[in-house]
């Protein structure tokens, strides 16, 4: 219910502000009408059921309960609302003070005009010497202008407190450390994979040697020469035949010696190699499981980075829009206040013109259209109005398991990645 109550407070405050402006400025001031339009638009956007404000609608209590359950978010929004309300209250106070001074100066002007028609000079107001009253009103207008300047600068300062950046060094450091560990794990896994492959090749070599031994054992101690080699080949002369037979005999003799040599116990080597390969394969399988576990922690660490940035940017945009609206509303109010101050200082200057008893009737008549007396009107320090611009916040664009992340971390193998939300093994949008 806290979220709903906050909404009601905002709406009632906006409505009250609209009524204040309607009472004093509607119909004779374009600036006030612009402010009224902005206020009425803000009030409409905050109404329950509005498409832009569904989460705070009375029609959707489940959404309101969800917001209420997130204490940190609620506290942040309340803080933003309180700061914005304080700024609007300050603007209303300036406007009301300006109107109050304007009314006092109007009364003084009416009294001065009445005395002028009677060909008399206004000497006092309620027992207070008129010069002293004018000095007091001038001082109040000057102070109000300075106050308006300070309030404007303070509102801008509150706006700049909405920071688009946040400290994610801890989360980034955790991800960096885990990703470095994952890279080492992948490198070890690659080396183990090469060892498994090498082991398989060595096994095949031993098995081939055993097959050769088996074939060789059948001819052990026998000189393997086919009698057909003794026949003379077509076109072969006696010398060529003798040379061919000598080579054939030499090859047969070398084979005979090889068959009688001790070729070693390949069966024993095969058993040892199989045991070694089994251990290597098991070690590789265990490493695969370890790397998958490290990958899961790495993905979660990256999700923590992306989640923190996402939540911060969401809060920043709320802060930005609330502070921006507050500043723009205050800016319009201050501009109206400053305009009123300048107008009333001019009126006071004209009233002073009527108070000179030495003036002739013609000179007094000229007071109505006289130019401002240089040096008598206080110099008001200018107020610098600024433009808030747009809310820009850098979120994490590489996160599990979008294409950029899968390509950089998993070499494009999406089946290894665990997304922050969604189905494992798929590239996230």
XYZ file of C-alpha atoms in Angstrom:
429
model
C 0.000 0.000 0.000
C 3.002 2.286 0.463
C 3.451 2.605 -3.310
C -0.217 3.560 -3.793
C -0.045 6.136 -0.986
C 3.048 7.697 -2.532
C 1.164 8.019 -5.818
C -1.781 9.693 -4.101
C 0.530 12.189 -2.389
C 2.184 13.105 -5.686
C -1.187 13.621 -7.375
C -2.591 15.754 -4.574
C 0.550 17.884 -4.542
C 0.395 18.476 -8.303
C -3.295 19.333 -8.076
C -2.656 21.859 -5.302
C 0.097 23.478 -7.351
C -2.217 23.748 -10.368
C -4.833 25.503 -8.229
C -2.238 27.987 -6.923
C -1.134 28.913 -10.446
C -4.732 29.183 -11.661
C -5.519 31.575 -8.814
C -2.758 34.054 -9.655
C -1.633 33.834 -13.277
C -4.045 32.071 -15.626
C -5.176 34.320 -18.433
C -2.461 36.950 -18.168
C 0.820 35.029 -18.318
C 2.053 32.653 -21.004
C 4.808 31.227 -18.785
C 2.333 30.232 -16.106
C 0.140 28.581 -18.714
C 3.119 26.553 -19.953
C 3.791 25.412 -16.404
C 0.131 24.514 -15.928
C 0.222 22.409 -19.096
C 3.291 20.533 -17.867
C 1.768 20.004 -14.434
C -1.518 18.767 -15.835
C 0.398 16.393 -18.097
C 2.337 15.087 -15.087
C -0.911 14.628 -13.158
C -2.451 12.691 -16.077
C 0.624 10.427 -16.372
C 0.397 9.603 -12.669
C -3.310 8.674 -12.671
C -4.131 5.021 -11.833
C -4.883 2.962 -14.909
C -2.795 5.161 -17.223
C -0.830 3.039 -19.710
C 2.448 4.717 -18.690
C 1.904 3.990 -15.013
C 0.401 0.500 -14.844
C 2.674 -0.722 -12.082
C 1.300 1.875 -9.669
C -2.339 1.423 -10.622
C -4.974 0.584 -8.032
C -6.330 -1.919 -10.544
C -3.148 -4.011 -10.259
C -2.483 -4.646 -6.553
C -0.132 -7.542 -7.392
C 2.267 -5.155 -9.142
C 2.045 -2.728 -6.231
C 2.778 -5.559 -3.771
C 5.807 -6.562 -5.845
C 7.161 -3.015 -5.713
C 6.500 -2.864 -1.993
C 8.492 -6.046 -1.493
C 11.661 -4.487 -2.895
C 12.616 -2.276 0.045
C 15.689 -0.732 -1.555
C 13.811 0.383 -4.652
C 10.959 1.818 -2.597
C 13.342 3.787 -0.379
C 15.117 5.184 -3.418
C 11.867 6.257 -5.069
C 10.609 7.829 -1.844
C 13.899 9.739 -1.484
C 13.588 11.008 -5.061
C 9.977 12.009 -4.490
C 10.798 13.814 -1.237
C 13.612 15.757 -2.920
C 11.363 16.653 -5.859
C 8.525 17.715 -3.556
C 10.910 19.889 -1.556
C 12.002 21.617 -4.750
C 8.405 22.218 -5.860
C 7.477 23.498 -2.415
C 10.391 25.923 -2.585
C 9.182 27.123 -5.993
C 5.656 27.616 -4.712
C 7.029 29.540 -1.745
C 8.939 31.886 -4.047
C 5.874 32.459 -6.180
C 3.627 33.151 -3.189
C 6.184 35.530 -1.669
C 6.460 37.392 -4.975
C 2.668 37.710 -5.170
C 2.529 38.943 -1.572
C 5.122 41.642 -2.277
C 3.318 42.544 -5.481
C 0.090 43.082 -3.539
C 1.879 45.313 -1.011
C 3.473 47.349 -3.806
C 0.129 47.646 -5.616
C -1.428 49.047 -2.432
C 1.450 51.512 -2.141
C 1.002 52.516 -5.785
C -2.747 53.079 -5.289
C -2.090 55.296 -2.248
C 0.572 57.269 -4.144
C -1.844 57.800 -7.071
C -4.608 58.959 -4.743
C -2.298 61.491 -3.136
C -1.144 62.585 -6.582
C -4.756 63.283 -7.626
C -5.144 65.346 -4.481
C -1.969 67.198 -5.463
C -0.336 65.852 -2.333
C 2.704 63.709 -1.609
C 2.397 60.356 0.137
C 4.422 60.628 3.334
C 3.769 57.406 5.215
C 2.023 54.047 5.014
C 0.393 52.889 8.224
C 2.645 55.155 10.226
C 5.824 53.971 8.454
C 7.627 56.643 6.392
C 7.114 55.906 2.721
C 10.836 56.076 1.922
C 11.508 53.469 4.578
C 8.671 51.311 3.240
C 10.036 51.502 -0.309
C 13.546 50.626 0.912
C 12.146 47.667 2.831
C 10.159 46.400 -0.168
C 13.166 46.859 -2.459
C 15.319 44.882 -0.047
C 12.743 42.092 0.158
C 12.524 41.880 -3.632
C 16.319 41.759 -3.930
C 16.553 39.026 -1.301
C 13.771 37.084 -3.013
C 15.717 37.238 -6.258
C 18.845 35.926 -4.549
C 16.786 33.216 -2.893
C 15.338 32.255 -6.283
C 18.850 31.969 -7.664
C 19.993 29.780 -4.769
C 16.951 27.501 -5.024
C 17.531 27.097 -8.775
C 21.183 26.191 -8.264
C 20.265 23.770 -5.469
C 17.680 22.080 -7.684
C 20.275 21.654 -10.412
C 22.733 20.262 -7.875
C 20.112 17.678 -6.812
C 19.641 16.811 -10.468
C 23.379 16.210 -10.966
C 23.366 13.789 -8.011
C 21.589 11.297 -10.271
C 24.738 9.506 -11.374
C 24.723 7.379 -14.569
C 27.636 5.312 -13.245
C 27.945 2.907 -10.317
C 30.760 0.967 -8.669
C 30.909 -2.544 -10.101
C 34.598 -3.120 -9.368
C 33.852 -5.971 -6.944
C 31.580 -7.782 -9.400
C 33.936 -7.130 -12.308
C 36.918 -8.378 -10.289
C 35.069 -11.579 -9.402
C 34.170 -12.226 -13.028
C 37.714 -11.453 -14.193
C 39.244 -13.883 -11.699
C 36.805 -16.696 -12.498
C 37.141 -16.176 -16.261
C 40.941 -16.380 -15.899
C 40.490 -19.669 -14.019
C 38.136 -20.919 -16.730
C 40.695 -20.105 -19.429
C 43.351 -22.090 -17.539
C 40.882 -24.961 -17.177
C 40.155 -24.911 -20.913
C 43.900 -24.895 -21.688
C 44.470 -27.884 -19.385
C 41.507 -29.621 -20.977
C 42.969 -29.082 -24.431
C 46.317 -30.602 -23.342
C 44.524 -33.595 -21.793
C 42.525 -34.044 -24.975
C 45.754 -34.223 -26.957
C 47.103 -36.822 -24.510
C 43.951 -38.949 -24.908
C 44.323 -38.797 -28.692
C 48.041 -39.665 -28.495
C 47.251 -42.585 -26.218
C 44.750 -43.979 -28.721
C 47.337 -43.727 -31.512
C 49.922 -45.573 -29.409
C 47.403 -48.321 -28.621
C 46.686 -48.784 -32.313
C 50.444 -48.980 -33.009
C 50.953 -51.726 -30.406
C 47.971 -53.666 -31.756
C 49.397 -53.390 -35.296
C 52.766 -54.681 -34.075
C 51.062 -57.628 -32.377
C 49.285 -58.468 -35.646
C 52.605 -58.338 -37.474
C 54.209 -60.590 -34.824
C 51.456 -63.103 -35.276
C 52.012 -63.224 -39.027
C 55.761 -63.434 -38.572
C 55.504 -66.355 -36.165
C 54.040 -68.496 -38.946
C 57.270 -68.308 -41.004
C 59.733 -68.277 -38.144
C 63.004 -70.128 -39.092
C 61.960 -70.635 -42.738
C 63.675 -69.276 -45.794
C 60.787 -67.985 -47.857
C 61.791 -68.211 -51.556
C 59.365 -69.167 -54.297
C 60.855 -71.647 -56.784
C 59.465 -69.580 -59.637
C 62.227 -67.043 -59.105
C 64.651 -69.574 -60.531
C 63.008 -69.421 -63.966
C 64.626 -67.172 -66.548
C 62.564 -64.093 -67.304
C 61.711 -63.156 -70.880
C 64.663 -61.387 -72.499
C 66.824 -61.886 -69.415
C 70.457 -62.880 -70.076
C 72.513 -65.043 -67.791
C 74.288 -62.142 -66.001
C 71.038 -60.328 -65.192
C 69.508 -63.567 -63.925
C 72.436 -64.193 -61.525
C 72.194 -60.612 -60.174
C 68.430 -60.942 -59.591
C 68.786 -64.273 -57.800
C 71.499 -62.838 -55.526
C 69.240 -59.994 -54.435
C 66.315 -62.325 -53.866
C 68.444 -64.596 -51.694
C 69.745 -61.641 -49.685
C 66.230 -60.359 -48.947
C 65.035 -63.808 -47.939
C 67.973 -64.231 -45.611
C 67.326 -60.889 -43.910
C 63.695 -61.901 -43.363
C 64.824 -65.162 -41.874
C 67.062 -63.357 -39.386
C 64.232 -60.985 -38.448
C 61.845 -63.870 -37.787
C 64.306 -65.441 -35.388
C 64.891 -62.153 -33.446
C 63.189 -61.525 -30.048
C 60.413 -58.954 -30.754
C 59.579 -58.338 -27.062
C 56.456 -58.865 -25.035
C 53.880 -56.649 -26.814
C 51.036 -58.077 -24.752
C 52.539 -56.609 -21.602
C 53.004 -53.238 -23.318
C 49.380 -53.345 -24.482
C 48.072 -53.936 -20.936
C 50.204 -51.126 -19.524
C 49.212 -48.711 -22.266
C 45.495 -49.527 -21.867
C 45.731 -48.806 -18.115
C 47.536 -45.537 -18.779
C 44.994 -44.517 -21.431
C 42.106 -45.347 -19.111
C 43.574 -43.054 -16.435
C 44.157 -40.268 -18.958
C 40.595 -40.580 -20.291
C 39.143 -40.507 -16.759
C 41.264 -37.488 -15.861
C 40.011 -35.761 -19.017
C 36.368 -36.552 -18.158
C 36.858 -35.229 -14.593
C 38.428 -32.055 -16.009
C 35.427 -31.567 -18.284
C 33.143 -31.607 -15.219
C 35.406 -29.169 -13.370
C 35.457 -26.763 -16.324
C 31.659 -26.917 -16.599
C 31.405 -25.970 -12.922
C 33.833 -23.068 -13.362
C 31.883 -21.952 -16.451
C 28.658 -21.894 -14.433
C 30.237 -19.697 -11.745
C 31.721 -17.462 -14.439
C 28.343 -16.976 -16.123
C 26.709 -16.194 -12.774
C 29.439 -13.650 -12.010
C 28.834 -11.935 -15.367
C 25.080 -11.996 -14.737
C 25.737 -10.218 -11.416
C 27.598 -7.468 -13.281
C 24.840 -7.087 -15.876
C 22.093 -7.208 -13.219
C 23.713 -4.524 -11.055
C 24.193 -2.218 -14.031
C 20.644 -2.846 -15.224
C 19.121 -2.080 -11.813
C 21.318 0.991 -11.390
C 20.361 2.336 -14.821
C 16.689 1.741 -14.049
C 17.025 3.674 -10.788
C 19.099 6.360 -12.498
C 16.458 6.946 -15.160
C 13.758 7.294 -12.487
C 15.962 9.712 -10.555
C 16.795 11.593 -13.758
C 13.209 11.984 -14.928
C 11.913 12.973 -11.466
C 14.741 15.475 -10.900
C 14.453 16.799 -14.444
C 10.710 17.378 -14.078
C 11.249 19.031 -10.685
C 13.962 21.296 -12.097
C 11.950 22.291 -15.171
C 8.888 23.090 -13.063
C 11.003 25.114 -10.641
C 12.715 26.837 -13.564
C 9.366 28.066 -14.928
C 8.278 29.180 -11.455
C 11.552 31.029 -10.854
C 11.336 32.750 -14.235
C 7.831 33.945 -13.357
C 9.031 35.036 -9.916
C 12.015 36.948 -11.347
C 9.770 38.633 -13.901
C 7.433 39.737 -11.103
C 10.402 41.002 -9.052
C 11.724 43.084 -11.953
C 8.246 44.507 -12.652
C 7.750 45.487 -9.021
C 11.178 47.122 -8.789
C 10.148 49.251 -11.758
C 6.887 50.130 -10.015
C 8.775 51.162 -6.850
C 11.027 53.373 -8.954
C 7.983 55.081 -10.454
C 6.447 55.530 -6.977
C 9.630 57.300 -5.870
C 9.063 59.734 -8.702
C 5.737 60.771 -7.176
C 7.288 61.458 -3.766
C 9.362 64.500 -4.764
C 7.472 67.544 -3.412
C 9.482 69.895 -5.626
C 8.158 68.396 -8.855
C 5.708 70.393 -10.917
C 2.391 68.953 -12.078
C 3.889 68.302 -15.494
C 6.875 66.492 -13.999
C 4.606 64.392 -11.816
C 2.550 63.479 -14.904
C 5.744 62.342 -16.600
C 6.337 59.888 -13.742
C 3.817 57.563 -15.376
C 6.007 57.024 -18.423
C 9.478 57.831 -17.068
C 12.468 55.668 -17.854
C 14.102 53.769 -15.044
C 16.438 55.774 -12.876
C 19.928 54.370 -13.374
C 21.517 53.529 -10.027
C 18.287 53.503 -8.032
C 17.214 50.046 -9.233
C 19.388 47.362 -7.573
C 21.494 45.258 -9.946
C 20.223 41.692 -9.837
C 22.753 38.933 -10.371
C 21.752 36.822 -13.395
C 20.343 33.341 -12.884
C 21.852 30.742 -15.186
C 19.266 28.212 -16.354
C 20.587 24.897 -17.613
C 19.276 22.169 -19.902
C 19.031 18.686 -18.323
C 19.395 16.815 -21.618
C 18.588 13.096 -21.876
C 19.202 10.155 -19.539
C 22.116 8.112 -20.878
C 23.281 5.107 -18.880
C 25.761 2.454 -20.035
C 24.403 -1.027 -19.369
C 26.327 -4.282 -19.894
C 25.984 -5.272 -23.542
C 27.978 -8.530 -23.251
C 26.196 -10.973 -20.952
C 25.425 -14.715 -20.819
C 24.525 -15.947 -23.372
C 24.188 -13.324 -26.093
C 26.192 -13.655 -29.299
C 28.924 -11.261 -28.189
C 29.505 -13.142 -24.917
C 29.357 -16.636 -26.459
C 31.838 -15.630 -29.162
C 34.304 -13.999 -26.756
C 34.143 -16.536 -23.913
C 33.123 -19.862 -25.457
C 34.488 -19.508 -28.999
C 30.932 -19.642 -30.298
C 29.951 -22.849 -28.453
C 26.572 -21.775 -27.049
C 25.921 -25.220 -25.534
C 28.547 -24.460 -22.858
C 26.844 -21.250 -21.690
C 24.272 -20.814 -18.895
C 22.087 -17.698 -19.440
C 20.954 -15.326 -16.683
C 17.367 -16.131 -17.691
C 16.280 -18.692 -20.244
C 17.225 -22.097 -21.615
C 20.834 -23.331 -21.406
C 22.631 -23.906 -24.689
C 20.865 -21.214 -26.704
C 22.116 -17.810 -27.830
C 20.160 -15.094 -26.015
C 18.837 -12.061 -27.918
